[in-house]
Coordinates of C-alpha atoms and ligand atoms in Angstrom, one line a residue:
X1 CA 65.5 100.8 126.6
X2 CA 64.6 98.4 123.8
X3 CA 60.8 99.3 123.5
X4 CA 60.3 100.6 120.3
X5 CA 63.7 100.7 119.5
X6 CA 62.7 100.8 115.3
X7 CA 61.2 103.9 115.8
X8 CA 64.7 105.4 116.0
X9 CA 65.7 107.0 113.3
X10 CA 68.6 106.3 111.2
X11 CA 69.4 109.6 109.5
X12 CA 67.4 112.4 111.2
X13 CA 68.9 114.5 114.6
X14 CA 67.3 113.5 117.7
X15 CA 69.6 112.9 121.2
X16 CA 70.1 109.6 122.4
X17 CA 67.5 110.0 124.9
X18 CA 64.8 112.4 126.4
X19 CA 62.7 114.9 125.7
X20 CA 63.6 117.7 122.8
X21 CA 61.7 120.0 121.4
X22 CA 62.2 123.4 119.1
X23 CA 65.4 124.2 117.4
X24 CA 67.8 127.0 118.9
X25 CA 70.1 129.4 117.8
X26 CA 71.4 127.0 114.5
X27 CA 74.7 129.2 113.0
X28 CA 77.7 128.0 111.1
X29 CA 81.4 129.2 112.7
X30 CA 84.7 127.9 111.7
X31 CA 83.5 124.9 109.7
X32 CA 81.3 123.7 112.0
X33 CA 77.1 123.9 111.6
X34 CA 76.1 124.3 115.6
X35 CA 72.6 123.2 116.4
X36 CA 71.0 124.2 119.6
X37 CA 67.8 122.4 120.8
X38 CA 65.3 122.6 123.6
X39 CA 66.0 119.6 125.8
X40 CA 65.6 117.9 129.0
X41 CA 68.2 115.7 130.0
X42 CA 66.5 114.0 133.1
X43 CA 62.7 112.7 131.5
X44 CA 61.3 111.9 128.2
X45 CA 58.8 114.9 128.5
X46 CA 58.8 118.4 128.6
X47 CA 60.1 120.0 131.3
X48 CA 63.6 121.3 133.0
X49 CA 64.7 122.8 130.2
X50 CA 68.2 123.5 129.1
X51 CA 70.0 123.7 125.7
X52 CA 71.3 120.5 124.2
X53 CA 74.0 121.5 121.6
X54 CA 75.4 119.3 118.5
X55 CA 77.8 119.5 115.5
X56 CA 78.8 118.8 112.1
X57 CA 80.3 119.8 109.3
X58 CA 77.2 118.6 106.8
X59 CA 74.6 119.3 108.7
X60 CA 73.8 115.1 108.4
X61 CA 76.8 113.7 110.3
X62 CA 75.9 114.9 113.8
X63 CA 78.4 114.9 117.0
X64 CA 76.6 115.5 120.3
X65 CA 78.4 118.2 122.6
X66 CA 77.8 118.7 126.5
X67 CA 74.4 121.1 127.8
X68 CA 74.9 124.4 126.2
X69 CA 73.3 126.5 129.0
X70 CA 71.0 125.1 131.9
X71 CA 68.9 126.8 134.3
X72 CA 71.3 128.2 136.4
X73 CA 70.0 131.8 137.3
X74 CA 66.8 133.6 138.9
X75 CA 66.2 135.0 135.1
X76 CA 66.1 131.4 133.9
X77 CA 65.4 128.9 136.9
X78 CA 62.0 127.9 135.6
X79 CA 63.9 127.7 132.0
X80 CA 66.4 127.8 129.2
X81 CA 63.8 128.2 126.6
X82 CA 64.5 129.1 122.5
X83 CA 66.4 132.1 121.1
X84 CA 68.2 132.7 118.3
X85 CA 71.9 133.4 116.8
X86 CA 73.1 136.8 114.9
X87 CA 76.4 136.5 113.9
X88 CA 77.9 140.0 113.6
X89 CA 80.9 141.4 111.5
X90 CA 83.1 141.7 113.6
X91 CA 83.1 137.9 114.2
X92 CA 81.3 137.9 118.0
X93 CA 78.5 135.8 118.4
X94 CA 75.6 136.8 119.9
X95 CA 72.9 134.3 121.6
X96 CA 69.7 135.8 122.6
X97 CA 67.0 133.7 124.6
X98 CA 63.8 133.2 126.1
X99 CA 64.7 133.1 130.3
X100 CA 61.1 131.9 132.1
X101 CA 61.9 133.2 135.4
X102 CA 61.7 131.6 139.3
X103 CA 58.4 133.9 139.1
X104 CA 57.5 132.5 135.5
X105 CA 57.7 135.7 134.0
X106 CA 59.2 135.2 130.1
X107 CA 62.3 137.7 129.5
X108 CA 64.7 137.5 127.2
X109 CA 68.5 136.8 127.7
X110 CA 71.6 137.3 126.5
X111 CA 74.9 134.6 126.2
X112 CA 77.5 134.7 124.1
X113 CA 80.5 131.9 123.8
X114 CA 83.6 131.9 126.0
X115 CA 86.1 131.4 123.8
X116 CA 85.5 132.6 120.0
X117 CA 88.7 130.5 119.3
X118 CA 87.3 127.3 119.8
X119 CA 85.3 126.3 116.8
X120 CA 83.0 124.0 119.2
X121 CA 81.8 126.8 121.3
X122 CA 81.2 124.5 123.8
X123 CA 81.4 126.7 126.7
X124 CA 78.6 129.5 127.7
X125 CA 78.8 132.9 129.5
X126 CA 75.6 134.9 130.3
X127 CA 75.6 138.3 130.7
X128 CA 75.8 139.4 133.6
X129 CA 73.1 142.4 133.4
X130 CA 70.7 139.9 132.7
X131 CA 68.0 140.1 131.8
X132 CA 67.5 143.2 128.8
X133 CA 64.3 142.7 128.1
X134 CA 61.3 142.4 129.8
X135 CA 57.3 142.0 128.8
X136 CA 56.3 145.3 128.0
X137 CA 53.3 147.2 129.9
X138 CA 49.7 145.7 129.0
X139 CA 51.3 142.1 127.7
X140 CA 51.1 139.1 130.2
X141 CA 54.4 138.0 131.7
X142 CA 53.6 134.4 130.1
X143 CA 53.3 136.0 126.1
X144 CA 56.1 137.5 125.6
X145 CA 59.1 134.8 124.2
X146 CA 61.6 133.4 121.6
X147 CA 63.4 136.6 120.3
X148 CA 64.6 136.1 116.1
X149 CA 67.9 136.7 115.0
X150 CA 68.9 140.4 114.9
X151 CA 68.9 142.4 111.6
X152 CA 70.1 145.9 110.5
X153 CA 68.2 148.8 109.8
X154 CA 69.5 152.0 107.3
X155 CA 70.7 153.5 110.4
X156 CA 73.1 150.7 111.4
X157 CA 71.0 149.5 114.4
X158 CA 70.0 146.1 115.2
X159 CA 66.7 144.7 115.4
X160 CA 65.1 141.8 116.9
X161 CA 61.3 140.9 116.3
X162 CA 59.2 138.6 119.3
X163 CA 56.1 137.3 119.5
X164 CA 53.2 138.1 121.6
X165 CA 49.7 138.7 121.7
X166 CA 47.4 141.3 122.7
X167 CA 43.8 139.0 123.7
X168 CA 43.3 136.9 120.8
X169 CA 45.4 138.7 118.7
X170 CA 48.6 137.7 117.7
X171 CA 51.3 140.3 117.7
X172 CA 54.9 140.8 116.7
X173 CA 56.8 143.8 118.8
X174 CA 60.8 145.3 117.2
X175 CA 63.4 146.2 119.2
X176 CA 66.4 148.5 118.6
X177 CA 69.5 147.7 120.1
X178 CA 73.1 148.7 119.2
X179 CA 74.6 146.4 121.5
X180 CA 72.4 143.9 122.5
X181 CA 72.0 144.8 126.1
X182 CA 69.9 147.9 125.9
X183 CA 66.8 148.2 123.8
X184 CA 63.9 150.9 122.8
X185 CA 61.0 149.1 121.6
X186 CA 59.3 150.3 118.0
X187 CA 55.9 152.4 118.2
X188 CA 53.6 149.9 116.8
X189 CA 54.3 146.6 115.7
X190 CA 56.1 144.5 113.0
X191 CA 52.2 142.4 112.1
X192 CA 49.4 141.8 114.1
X193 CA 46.6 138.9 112.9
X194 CA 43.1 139.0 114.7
X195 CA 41.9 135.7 115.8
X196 CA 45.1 133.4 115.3
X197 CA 46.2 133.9 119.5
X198 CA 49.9 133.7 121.0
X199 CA 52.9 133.8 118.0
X200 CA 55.5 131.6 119.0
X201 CA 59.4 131.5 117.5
X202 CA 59.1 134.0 115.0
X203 CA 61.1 133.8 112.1
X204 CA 61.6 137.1 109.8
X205 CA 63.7 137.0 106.9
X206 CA 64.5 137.9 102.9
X207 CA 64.5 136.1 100.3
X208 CA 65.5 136.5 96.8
X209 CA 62.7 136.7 94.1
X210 CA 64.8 136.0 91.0
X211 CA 67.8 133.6 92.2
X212 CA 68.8 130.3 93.6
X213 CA 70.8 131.6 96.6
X214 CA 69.6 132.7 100.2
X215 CA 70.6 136.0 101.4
X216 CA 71.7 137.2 105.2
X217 CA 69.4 138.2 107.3
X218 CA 69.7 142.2 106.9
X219 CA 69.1 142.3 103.1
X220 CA 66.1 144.2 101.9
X221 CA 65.9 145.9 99.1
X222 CA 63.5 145.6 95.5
X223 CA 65.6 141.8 94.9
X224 CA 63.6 140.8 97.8
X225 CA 60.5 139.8 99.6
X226 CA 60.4 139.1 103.1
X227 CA 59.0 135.9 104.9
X228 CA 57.3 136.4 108.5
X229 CA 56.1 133.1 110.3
X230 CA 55.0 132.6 113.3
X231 CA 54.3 129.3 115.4
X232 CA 50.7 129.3 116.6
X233 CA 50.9 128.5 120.4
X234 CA 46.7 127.4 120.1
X235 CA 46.8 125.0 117.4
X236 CA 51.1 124.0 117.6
X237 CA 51.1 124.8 113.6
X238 CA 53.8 126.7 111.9
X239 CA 52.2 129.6 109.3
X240 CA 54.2 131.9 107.0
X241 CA 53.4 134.5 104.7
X242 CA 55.1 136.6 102.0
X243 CA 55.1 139.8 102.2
X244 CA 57.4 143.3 101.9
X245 CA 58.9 144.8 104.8
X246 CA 58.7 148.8 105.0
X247 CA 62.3 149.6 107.3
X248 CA 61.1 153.7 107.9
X249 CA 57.9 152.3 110.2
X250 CA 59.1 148.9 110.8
X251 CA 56.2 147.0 109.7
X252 CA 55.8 144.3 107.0
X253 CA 52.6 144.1 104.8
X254 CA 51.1 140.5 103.1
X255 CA 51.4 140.4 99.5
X256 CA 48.3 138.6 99.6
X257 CA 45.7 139.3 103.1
X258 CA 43.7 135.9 102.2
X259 CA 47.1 134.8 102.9
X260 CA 48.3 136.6 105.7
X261 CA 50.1 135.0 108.8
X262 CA 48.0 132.5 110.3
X263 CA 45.3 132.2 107.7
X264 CA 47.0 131.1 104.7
X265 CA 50.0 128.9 104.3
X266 CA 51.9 126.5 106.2
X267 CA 55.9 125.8 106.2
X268 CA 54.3 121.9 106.5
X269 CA 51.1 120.4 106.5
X270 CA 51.6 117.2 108.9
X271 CA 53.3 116.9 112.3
X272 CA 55.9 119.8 112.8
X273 CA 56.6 122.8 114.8
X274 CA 58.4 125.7 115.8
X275 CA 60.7 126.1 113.0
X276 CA 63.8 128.4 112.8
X277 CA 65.8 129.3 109.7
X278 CA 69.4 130.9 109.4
X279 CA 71.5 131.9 106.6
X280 CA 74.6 129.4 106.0
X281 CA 77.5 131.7 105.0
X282 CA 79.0 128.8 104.0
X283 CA 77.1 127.5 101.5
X284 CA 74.9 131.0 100.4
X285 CA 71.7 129.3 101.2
X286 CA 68.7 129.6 104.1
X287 CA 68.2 126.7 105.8
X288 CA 65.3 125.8 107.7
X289 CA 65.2 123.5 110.8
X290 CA 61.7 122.2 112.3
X291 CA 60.6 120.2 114.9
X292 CA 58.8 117.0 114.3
X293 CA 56.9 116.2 117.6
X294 CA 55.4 112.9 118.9
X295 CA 51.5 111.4 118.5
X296 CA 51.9 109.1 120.8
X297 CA 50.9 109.2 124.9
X298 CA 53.4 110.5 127.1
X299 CA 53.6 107.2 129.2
X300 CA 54.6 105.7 125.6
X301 CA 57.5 108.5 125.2
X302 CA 58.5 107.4 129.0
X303 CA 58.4 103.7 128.1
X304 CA 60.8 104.2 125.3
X305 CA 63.0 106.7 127.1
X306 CA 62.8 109.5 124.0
X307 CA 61.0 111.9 122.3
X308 CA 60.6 114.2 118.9
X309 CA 62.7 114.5 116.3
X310 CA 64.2 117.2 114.0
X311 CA 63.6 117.5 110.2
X312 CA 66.3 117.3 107.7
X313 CA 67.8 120.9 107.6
X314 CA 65.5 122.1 104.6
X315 CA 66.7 125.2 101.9
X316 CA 64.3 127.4 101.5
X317 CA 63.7 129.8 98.2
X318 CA 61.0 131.5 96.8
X319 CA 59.4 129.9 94.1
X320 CA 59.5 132.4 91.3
X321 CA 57.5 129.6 88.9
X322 CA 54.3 130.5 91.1
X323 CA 54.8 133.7 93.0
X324 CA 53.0 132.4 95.8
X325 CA 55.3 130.2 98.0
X326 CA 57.9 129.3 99.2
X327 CA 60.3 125.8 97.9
X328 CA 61.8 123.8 100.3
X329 CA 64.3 120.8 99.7
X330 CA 66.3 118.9 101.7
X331 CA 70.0 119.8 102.0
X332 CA 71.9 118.2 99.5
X333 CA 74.4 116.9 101.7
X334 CA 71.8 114.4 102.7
X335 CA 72.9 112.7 99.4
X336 CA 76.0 111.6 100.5
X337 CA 73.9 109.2 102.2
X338 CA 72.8 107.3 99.3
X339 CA 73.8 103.8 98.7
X340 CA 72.8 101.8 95.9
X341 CA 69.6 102.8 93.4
X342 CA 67.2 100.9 92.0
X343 CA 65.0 102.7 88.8
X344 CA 61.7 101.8 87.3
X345 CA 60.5 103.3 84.2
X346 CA 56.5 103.9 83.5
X347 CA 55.5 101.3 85.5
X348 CA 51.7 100.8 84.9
X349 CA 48.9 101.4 87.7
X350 CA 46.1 100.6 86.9
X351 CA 42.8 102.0 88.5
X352 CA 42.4 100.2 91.7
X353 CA 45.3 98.7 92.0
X354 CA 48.4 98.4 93.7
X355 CA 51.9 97.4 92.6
X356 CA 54.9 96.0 95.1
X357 CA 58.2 98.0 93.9
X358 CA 60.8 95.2 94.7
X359 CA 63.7 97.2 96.3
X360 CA 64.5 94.7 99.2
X361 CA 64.2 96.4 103.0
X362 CA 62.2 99.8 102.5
X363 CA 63.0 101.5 105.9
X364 CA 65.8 104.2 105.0
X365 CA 65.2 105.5 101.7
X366 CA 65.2 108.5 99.5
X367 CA 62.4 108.2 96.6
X368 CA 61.8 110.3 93.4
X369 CA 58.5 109.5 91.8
X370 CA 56.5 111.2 89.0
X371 CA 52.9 110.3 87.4
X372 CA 51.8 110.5 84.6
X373 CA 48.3 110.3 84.6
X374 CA 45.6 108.9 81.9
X375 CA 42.6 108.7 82.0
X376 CA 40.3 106.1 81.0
X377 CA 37.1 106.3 78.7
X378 CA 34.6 105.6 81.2
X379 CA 31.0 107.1 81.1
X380 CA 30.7 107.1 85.0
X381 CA 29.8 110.4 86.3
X382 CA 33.0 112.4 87.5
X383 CA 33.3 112.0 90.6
X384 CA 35.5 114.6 92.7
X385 CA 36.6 112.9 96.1
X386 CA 37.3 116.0 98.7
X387 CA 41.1 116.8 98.7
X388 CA 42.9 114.8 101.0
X389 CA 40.1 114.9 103.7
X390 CA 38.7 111.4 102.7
X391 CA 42.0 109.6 102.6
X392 CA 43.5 107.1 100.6
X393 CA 40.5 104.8 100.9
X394 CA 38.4 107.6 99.6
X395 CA 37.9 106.9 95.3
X396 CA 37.2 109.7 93.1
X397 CA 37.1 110.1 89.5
X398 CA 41.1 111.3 89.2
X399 CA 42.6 109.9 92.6
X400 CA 44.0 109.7 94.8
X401 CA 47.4 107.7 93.6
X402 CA 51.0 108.0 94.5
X403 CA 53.0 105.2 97.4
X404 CA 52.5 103.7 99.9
X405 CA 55.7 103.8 102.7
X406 CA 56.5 102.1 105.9
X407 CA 53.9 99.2 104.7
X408 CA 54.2 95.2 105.5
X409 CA 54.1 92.7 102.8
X410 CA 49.9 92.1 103.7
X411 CA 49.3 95.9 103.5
X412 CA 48.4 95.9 107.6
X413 CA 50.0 99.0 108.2
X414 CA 50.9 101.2 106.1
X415 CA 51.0 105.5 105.4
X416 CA 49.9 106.6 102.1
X417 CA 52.1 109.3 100.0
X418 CA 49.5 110.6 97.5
X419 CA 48.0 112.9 94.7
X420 CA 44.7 113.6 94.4
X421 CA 42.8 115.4 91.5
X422 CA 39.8 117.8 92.0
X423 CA 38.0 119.2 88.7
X424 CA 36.0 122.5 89.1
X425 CA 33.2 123.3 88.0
X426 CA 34.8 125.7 86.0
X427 CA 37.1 123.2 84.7
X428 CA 40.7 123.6 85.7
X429 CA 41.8 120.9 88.1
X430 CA 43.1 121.5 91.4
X431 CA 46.2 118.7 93.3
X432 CA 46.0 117.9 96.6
X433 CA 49.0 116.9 98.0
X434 CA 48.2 114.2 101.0
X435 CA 49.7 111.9 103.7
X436 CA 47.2 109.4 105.1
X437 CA 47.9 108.4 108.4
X438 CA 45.1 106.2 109.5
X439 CA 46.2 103.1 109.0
X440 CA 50.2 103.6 110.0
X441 CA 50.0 101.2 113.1
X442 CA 48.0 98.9 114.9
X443 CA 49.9 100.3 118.5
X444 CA 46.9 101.7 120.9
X445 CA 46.8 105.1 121.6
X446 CA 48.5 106.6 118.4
X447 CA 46.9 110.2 116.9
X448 CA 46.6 109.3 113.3
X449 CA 44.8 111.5 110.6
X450 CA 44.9 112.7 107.2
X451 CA 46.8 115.5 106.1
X452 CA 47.7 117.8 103.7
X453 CA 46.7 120.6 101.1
X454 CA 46.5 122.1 97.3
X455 CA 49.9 121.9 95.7
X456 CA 50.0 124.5 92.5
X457 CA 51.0 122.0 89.4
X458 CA 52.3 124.4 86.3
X459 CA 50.8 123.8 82.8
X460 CA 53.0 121.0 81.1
X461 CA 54.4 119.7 85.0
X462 CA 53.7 116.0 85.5
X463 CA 53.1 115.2 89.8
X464 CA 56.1 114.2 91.2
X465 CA 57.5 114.0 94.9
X466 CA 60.3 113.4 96.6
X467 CA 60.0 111.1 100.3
X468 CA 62.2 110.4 102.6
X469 CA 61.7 107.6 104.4
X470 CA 63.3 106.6 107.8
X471 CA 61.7 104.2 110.2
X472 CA 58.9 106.2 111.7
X473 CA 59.5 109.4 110.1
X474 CA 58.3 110.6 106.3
X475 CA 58.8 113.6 104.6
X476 CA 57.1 114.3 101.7
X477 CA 58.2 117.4 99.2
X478 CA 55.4 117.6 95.8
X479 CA 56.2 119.7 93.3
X480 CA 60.0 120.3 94.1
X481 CA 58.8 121.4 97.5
X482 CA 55.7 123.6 97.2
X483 CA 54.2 121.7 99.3
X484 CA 55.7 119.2 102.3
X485 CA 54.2 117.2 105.0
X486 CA 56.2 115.3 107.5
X487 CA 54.7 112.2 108.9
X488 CA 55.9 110.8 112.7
X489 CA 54.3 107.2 112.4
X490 CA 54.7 104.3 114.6
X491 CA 54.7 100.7 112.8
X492 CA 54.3 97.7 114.7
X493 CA 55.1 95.1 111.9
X494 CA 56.2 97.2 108.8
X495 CA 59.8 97.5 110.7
X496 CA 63.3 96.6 109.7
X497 CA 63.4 94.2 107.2
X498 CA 59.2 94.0 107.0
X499 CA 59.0 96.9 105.3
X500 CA 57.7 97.1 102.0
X501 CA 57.5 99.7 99.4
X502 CA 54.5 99.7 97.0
X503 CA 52.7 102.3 94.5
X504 CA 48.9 102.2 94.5
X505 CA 46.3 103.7 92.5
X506 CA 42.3 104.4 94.1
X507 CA 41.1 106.1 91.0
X508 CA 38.2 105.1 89.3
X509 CA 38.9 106.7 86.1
X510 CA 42.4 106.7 85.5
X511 CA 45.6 104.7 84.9
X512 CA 48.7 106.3 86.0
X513 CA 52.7 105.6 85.1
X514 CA 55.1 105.9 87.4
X515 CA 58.5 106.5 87.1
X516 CA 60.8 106.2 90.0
X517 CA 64.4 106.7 91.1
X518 CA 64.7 105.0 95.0
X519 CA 68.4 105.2 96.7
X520 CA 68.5 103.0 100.0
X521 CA 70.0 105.2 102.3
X522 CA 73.2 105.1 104.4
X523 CA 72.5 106.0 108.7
X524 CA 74.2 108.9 109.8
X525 CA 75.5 107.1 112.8
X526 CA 75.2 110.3 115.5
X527 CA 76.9 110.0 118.5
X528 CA 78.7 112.0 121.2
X529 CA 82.1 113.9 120.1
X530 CA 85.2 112.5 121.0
X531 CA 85.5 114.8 124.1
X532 CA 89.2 113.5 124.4
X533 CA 89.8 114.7 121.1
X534 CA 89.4 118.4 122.4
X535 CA 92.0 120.6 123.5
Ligands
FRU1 C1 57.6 126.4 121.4 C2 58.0 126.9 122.8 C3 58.6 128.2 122.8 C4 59.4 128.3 124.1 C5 59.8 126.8 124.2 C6 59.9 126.3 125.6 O1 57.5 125.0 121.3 O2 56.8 126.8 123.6 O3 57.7 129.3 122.7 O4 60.4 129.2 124.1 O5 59.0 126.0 123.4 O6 60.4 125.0 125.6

């Protein structure tokens, strides 16, 4: 189907066609990275769901492998839905899932692969005592889903955290297991946040507070903190928090209750959902996959024959500098992509103003950009525009400024990648980091808002960002990735070789400089394996 065909992207994982939605059970085994996903292979929307599986060895170069597992059983007829991977040391694989049940009841599942000698796993057996767990008493048969990757305790035992919630209150239950087939539940429960309703696809794991490298799943001692984030069913955003976990009750405590699960931050701030990470044995790092879903109308996902998207695999780190959050980056592989670079070197903005960055065809890209920002001597009254809420049309005193991506030459459509500067009345200056939406297409039908959030800027740091840029997706890292958003946009004209690259500059009482490093990059060219090619 042709219809839309330049919203494909060029470099990101999506199937060639249908629905997908969160990622499953990503591991790495025998020089392969294996990512599962939530799929339906007959229809562009959300239903009949199996797992779709794909390889590669860079986590870029994808190679699409046949169904994982489908709904072949009473424990999953209504279902294949998302689980996750523990590799254990011994070399088996374990594969734990949600089942949703002929009766719609959600229990969880256990697979592992036929034949641990084929590096492509590409065959599936389910246990046949199927299923091991099932919603405890007092918890609907509907909230109880999407079991983590296990972890060891001091005692040697596994255990697995899911989500849940008790009225409005989401929950996180543990499980011990020593072989993954048999379980006693944990007297109380891992975190429990009033108010913030069913926790989807938990994710719980460590991560180093003085180092660069990511650490396996069962770490935990004084070198770490531990990360708990849960996917909010009600408002489909993905939340995390830092915290400690406490192995002798099995519980794990906020560093900071403003900022507990929920309530405080998020992995993203635009369009993007439940998130999974695992740690790459190959590389000592976490990485962190998310799903990027559509804001269009269904009929327009069934016109086109596709829908969602998954981010670039993302490492994740705690950011020391602050003590606060969490960095994420892209993978580095993603720079084998890069093609030819084109620099510019404190290129002037001035306030109001906007400035076309000549780089030829602007739809696959990889951008570095820093400002440096000063300001003018004006006697107008400062005026403060409100964080990102206003948009890139909104002028304040000290912003907003940054790019403007997936834009036509006439500046119809474009999505605004921006700072914007907030004085207090105390005097320190709080950065919003922002992606304006509003004007991405003139297509009917299209959610399209303003997002974003504070991004913590160091004494002596300039604002800088890195975007990604491909086709209809954008994802935008400030501050070396305190805070991202990811945009899914849908240009009508700004496509192919339309597309236009430009920095722009709304303050009223500022000039900025902008210094940028742009690669054009490379597509990624996924398609199926060579199924011939397997013995
Ligand atoms: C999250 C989710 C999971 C469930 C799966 C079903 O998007 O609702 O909780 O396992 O998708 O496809």
């Amino acid at each position: 189907n042709a219809m839309f065909s330049w919203q494909r992207t060029a470099f990101h994982f999506q199937p060639e066609r249908n629905w997908m939605n969160d990622p499953n059970g990503p591991l790495f085994y025998k020089g392969w990275y294996h990512l599962f996903y939530q799929y339906n292979p007959d229809s562009a929307i959300w239903g009949n769901i199996t797992w779709g599986h794909a390889v590669s060895t860079d986590l870029i170069h994808w190679l699409y492998l046949p169904l994982a597992m489908v709904a072949d059983q009473w424990y999953d007829a209504n279902g294949v839905w998302s689980g996750s991977a523990t590799l254990l040391p011994d070399g088996q694989i374990v594969m734990l899932y949600t089942g949703d049940t002929v009766d719609a009841v959600q229990v969880v599942c256990l697979a592992h692969p036929a034949n641990l000698s084929d590096p492509l796993l590409i065959d599936w057996v389910k246990y046949s005592g199927n299923p091991v767990l099932t919603p405890p008493p007092g918890i609907l048969t509907t909230d109880f889903r999407d079991p983590t990757t296990a972890w060891t305790g001091p005692d040697g035992k596994w255990r697995i955290t899911i989500g849940s919630k008790v009225n409005t209150t989401g929950i996180s239950f543990v499980y011990h297991t020593e072989d993954f087939k048999t379980y006693n539940m944990s007297k109380g429960v891992l975190h429990a946040v009033p108010g913030t309703g069913m926790w989807e696809c938990i994710d719980f794991y460590p991560v180093v507070i003085n180092g660069s490298k990511g650490v396996e799943t069962s770490v935990n001692n004084p070198s770490v903190k531990h990360v708990l984030k849960a996917s909010l069913d009600d408002t489909k955003v993905d939340h995390y928090a830092l915290g400690t976990y406490f192995e002798e009750n099995e519980t794990w405590v906020p560093d900071n209750p403003a900022l507990d699960v929920g309530i405080g931050l998020k992995y993203d701030y635009g369009r993007y959902y439940a998130s999974k990470t695992f740690y790459d044995q190959n590389k000592e790092r976490r990485i962190l996959w998310g799903w990027i879903n559509e804001t269009d109308t269904e009929s327009d996902d069934l016109a086109k024959g596709w829908a969602s998207v998954q981010t670039i695999p993302r490492t994740v780190l705690f950011d020391n500098k602050t003590g606060t959050n969490l960095i994420q980056w892209p993978v580095e592989e993603i720079e084998e992509l890069r093609l030819n670079n084109t620099d510019f070197s404190d290129v002037l903005v001035e306030a109001g103003t906007v400035v076309e960055l000549d780089i030829g065809t602007a739809t696959q890209l990889d951008i570095l950009v820093e400002f440096e920002v000063e300001p003018l001597e004006s006697s107008e009254t400062v005026n403060s525009s409100v964080g990102c809420g206003g948009g890139a049309v909104d002028r304040g005193t000290f912003g907003p400024f940054g790019i403007l991506v997936i834009a036509d030459e006439t500046l119809t459509e474009l999505t605004p990648i921006y700072f914007n500067l907030a004085n207090s009345t105390e005097g320190d200056v709080t950065t919003y980091f922002c992606a304006d939406e509003r004007r991405s297409s003139k297509a009917p039908d299209v959610f399209k808002q303003v997002y974003g959030s504070e991004v913590p800027v160091l004494d002596g740091e300039k604002h800088f960002a890195r975007v990604l840029v491909d086709h209809s997706i954008v994802e935008s890292f400030a501050q070396g990735g305190r805070t991202v958003i990811t945009s899914r946009v849908y240009p009508t004209e700004a496509i192919y070789g339309a597309a236009r690259l430009f920095l722009f500059n709304n303050a009223t009482g500022l000039n900025v400089k902008a210094t940028l490093k742009i690669w054009q990059l490379n597509s990624a060219f996924i398609h199926p394996f060579p199924l011939d090619q397997i013995q």
